[in-house]
mmCIF file with all atom_site columns, C-alpha atoms in Angstrom:
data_model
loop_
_atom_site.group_PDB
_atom_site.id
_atom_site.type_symbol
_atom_site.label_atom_id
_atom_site.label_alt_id
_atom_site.label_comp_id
_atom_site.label_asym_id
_atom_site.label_entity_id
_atom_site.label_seq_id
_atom_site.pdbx_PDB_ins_code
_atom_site.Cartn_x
_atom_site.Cartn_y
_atom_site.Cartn_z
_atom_site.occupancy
_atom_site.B_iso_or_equiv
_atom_site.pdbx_formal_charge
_atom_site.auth_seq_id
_atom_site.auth_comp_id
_atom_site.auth_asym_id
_atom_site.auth_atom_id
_atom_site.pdbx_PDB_model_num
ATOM 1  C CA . UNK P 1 1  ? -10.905 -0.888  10.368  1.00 95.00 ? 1  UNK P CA 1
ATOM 2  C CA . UNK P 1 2  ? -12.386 -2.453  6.883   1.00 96.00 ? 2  UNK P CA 1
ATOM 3  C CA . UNK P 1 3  ? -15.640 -2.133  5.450   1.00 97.00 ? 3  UNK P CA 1
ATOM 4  C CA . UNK P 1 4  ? -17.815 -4.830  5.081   1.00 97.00 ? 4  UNK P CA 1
ATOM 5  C CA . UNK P 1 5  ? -18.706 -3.561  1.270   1.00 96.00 ? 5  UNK P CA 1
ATOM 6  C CA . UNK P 1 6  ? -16.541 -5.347  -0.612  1.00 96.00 ? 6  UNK P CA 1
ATOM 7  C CA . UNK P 1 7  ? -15.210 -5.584  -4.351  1.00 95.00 ? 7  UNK P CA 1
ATOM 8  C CA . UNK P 1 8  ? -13.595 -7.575  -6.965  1.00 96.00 ? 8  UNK P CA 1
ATOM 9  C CA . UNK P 1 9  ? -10.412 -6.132  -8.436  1.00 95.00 ? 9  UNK P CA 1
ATOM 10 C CA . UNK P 1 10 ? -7.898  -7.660  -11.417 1.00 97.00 ? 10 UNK P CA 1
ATOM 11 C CA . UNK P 1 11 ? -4.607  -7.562  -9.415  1.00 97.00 ? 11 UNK P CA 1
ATOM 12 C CA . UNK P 1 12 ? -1.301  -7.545  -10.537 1.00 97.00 ? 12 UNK P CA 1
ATOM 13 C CA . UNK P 1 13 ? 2.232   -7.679  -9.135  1.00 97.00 ? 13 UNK P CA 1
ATOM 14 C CA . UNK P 1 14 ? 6.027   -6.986  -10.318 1.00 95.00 ? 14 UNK P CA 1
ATOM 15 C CA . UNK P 1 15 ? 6.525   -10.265 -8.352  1.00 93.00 ? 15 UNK P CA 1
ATOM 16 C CA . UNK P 1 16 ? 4.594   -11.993 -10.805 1.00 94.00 ? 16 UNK P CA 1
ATOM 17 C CA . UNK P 1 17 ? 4.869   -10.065 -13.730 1.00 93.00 ? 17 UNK P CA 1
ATOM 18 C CA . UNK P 1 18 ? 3.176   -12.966 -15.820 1.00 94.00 ? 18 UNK P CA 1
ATOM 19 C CA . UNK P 1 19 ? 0.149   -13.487 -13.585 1.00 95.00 ? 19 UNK P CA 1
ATOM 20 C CA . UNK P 1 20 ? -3.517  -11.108 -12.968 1.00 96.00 ? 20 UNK P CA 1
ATOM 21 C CA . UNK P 1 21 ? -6.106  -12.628 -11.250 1.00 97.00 ? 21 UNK P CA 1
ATOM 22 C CA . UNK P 1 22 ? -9.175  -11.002 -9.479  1.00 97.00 ? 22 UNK P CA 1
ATOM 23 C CA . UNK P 1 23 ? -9.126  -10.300 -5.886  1.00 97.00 ? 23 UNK P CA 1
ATOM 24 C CA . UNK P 1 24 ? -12.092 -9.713  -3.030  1.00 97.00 ? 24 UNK P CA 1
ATOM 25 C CA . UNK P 1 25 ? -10.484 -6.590  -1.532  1.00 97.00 ? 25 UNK P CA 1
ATOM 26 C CA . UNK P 1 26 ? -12.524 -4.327  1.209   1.00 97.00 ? 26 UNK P CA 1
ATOM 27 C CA . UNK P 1 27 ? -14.074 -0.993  -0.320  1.00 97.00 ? 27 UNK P CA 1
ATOM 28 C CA . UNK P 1 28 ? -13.165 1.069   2.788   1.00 98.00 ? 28 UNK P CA 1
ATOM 29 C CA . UNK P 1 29 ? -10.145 0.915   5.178   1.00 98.00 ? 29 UNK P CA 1
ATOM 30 C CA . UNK P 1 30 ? -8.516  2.917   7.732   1.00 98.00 ? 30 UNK P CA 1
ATOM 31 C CA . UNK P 1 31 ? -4.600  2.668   8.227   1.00 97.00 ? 31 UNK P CA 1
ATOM 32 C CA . UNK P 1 32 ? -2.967  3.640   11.227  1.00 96.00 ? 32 UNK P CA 1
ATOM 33 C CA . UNK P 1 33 ? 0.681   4.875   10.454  1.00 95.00 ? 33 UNK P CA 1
ATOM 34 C CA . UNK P 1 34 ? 3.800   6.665   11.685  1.00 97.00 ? 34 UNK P CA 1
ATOM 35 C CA . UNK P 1 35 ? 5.860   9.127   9.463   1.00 97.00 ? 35 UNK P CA 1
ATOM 36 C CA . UNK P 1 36 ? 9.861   8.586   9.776   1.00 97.00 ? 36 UNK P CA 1
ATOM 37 C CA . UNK P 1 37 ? 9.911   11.328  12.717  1.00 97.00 ? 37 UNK P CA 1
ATOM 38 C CA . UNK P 1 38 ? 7.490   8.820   14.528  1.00 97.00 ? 38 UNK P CA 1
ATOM 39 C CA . UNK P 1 39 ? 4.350   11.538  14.323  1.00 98.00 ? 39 UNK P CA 1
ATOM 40 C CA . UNK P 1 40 ? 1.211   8.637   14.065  1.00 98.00 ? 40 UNK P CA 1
ATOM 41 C CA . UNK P 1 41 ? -1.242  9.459   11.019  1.00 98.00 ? 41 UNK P CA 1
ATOM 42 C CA . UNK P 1 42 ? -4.550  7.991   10.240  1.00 98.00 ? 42 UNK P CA 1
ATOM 43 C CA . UNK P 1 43 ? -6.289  8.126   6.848   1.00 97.00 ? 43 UNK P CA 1
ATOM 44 C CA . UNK P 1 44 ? -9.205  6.808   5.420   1.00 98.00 ? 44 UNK P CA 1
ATOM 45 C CA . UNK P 1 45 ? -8.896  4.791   2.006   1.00 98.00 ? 45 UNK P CA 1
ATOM 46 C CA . UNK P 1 46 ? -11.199 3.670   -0.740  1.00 97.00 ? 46 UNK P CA 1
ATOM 47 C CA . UNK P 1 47 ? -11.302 1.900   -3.987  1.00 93.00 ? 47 UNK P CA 1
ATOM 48 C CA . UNK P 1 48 ? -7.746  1.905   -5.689  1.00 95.00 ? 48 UNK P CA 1
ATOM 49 C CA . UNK P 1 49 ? -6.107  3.201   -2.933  1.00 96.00 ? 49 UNK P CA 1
ATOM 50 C CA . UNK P 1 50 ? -7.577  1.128   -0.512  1.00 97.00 ? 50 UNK P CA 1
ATOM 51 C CA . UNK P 1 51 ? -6.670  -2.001  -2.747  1.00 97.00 ? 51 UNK P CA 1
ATOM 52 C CA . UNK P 1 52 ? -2.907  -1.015  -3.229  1.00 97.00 ? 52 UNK P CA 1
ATOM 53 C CA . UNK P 1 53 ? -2.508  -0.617  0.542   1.00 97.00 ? 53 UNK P CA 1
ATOM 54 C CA . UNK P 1 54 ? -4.445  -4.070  1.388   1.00 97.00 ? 54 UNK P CA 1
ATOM 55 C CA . UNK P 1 55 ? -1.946  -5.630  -1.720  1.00 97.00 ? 55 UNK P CA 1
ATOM 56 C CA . UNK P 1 56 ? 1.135   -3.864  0.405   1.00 97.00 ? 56 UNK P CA 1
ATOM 57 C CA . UNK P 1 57 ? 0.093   -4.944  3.695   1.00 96.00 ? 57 UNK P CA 1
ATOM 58 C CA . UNK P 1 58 ? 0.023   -8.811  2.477   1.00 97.00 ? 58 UNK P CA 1
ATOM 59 C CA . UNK P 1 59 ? 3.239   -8.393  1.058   1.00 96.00 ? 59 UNK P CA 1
ATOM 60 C CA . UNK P 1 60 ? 4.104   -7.795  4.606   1.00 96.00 ? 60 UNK P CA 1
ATOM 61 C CA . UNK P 1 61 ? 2.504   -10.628 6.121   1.00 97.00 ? 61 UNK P CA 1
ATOM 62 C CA . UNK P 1 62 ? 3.972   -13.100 3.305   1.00 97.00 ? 62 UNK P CA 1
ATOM 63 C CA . UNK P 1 63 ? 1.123   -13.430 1.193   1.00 97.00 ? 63 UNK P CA 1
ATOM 64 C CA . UNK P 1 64 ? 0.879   -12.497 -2.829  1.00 96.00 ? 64 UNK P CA 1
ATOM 65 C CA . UNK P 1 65 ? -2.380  -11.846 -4.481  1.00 96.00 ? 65 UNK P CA 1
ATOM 66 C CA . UNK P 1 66 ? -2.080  -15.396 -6.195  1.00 95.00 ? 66 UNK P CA 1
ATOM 67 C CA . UNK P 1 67 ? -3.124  -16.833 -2.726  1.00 95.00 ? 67 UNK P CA 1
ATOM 68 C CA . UNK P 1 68 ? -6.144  -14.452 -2.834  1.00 96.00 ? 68 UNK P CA 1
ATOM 69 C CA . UNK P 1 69 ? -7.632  -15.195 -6.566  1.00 96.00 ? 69 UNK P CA 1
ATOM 70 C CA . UNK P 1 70 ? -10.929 -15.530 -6.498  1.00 92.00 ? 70 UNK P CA 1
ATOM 71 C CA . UNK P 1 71 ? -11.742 -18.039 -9.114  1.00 82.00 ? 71 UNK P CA 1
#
């Protein structure tokens, strides 16, 4: 789940140490997880957290913030 609210935030990345740009990230999400004894977790994230996991979870998917800038 993602909120609709969304926000502008000035991302950064050690991939790209030389690059910022701002980012349309989603306020709100929800993250479904497991721990490393396979118990499943949910949480509900906002603001910075919310962007760091939503910068993560593109990592994972092949895509860097750079592909996101809003200009």
């Amino acid at each position: 789940w993602r909120s609709d609210e969304k926000f502008l935030f000035e991302e950064a990345c050690l991939s790209l140490p030389s690059r910022r740009g701002d980012v349309l990230r989603h306020r709100h999400i929800k993250v479904h997880y497991k721990t490393p004894d396979w118990r499943e977790h949910e949480k509900k994230l906002s603001s910075m957290s919310a962007v760091i996991v939503q910068h993560e979870i593109d990592h994972l998917d092949w895509v860097l913030f750079i592909d996101k800038i809003v200009e």
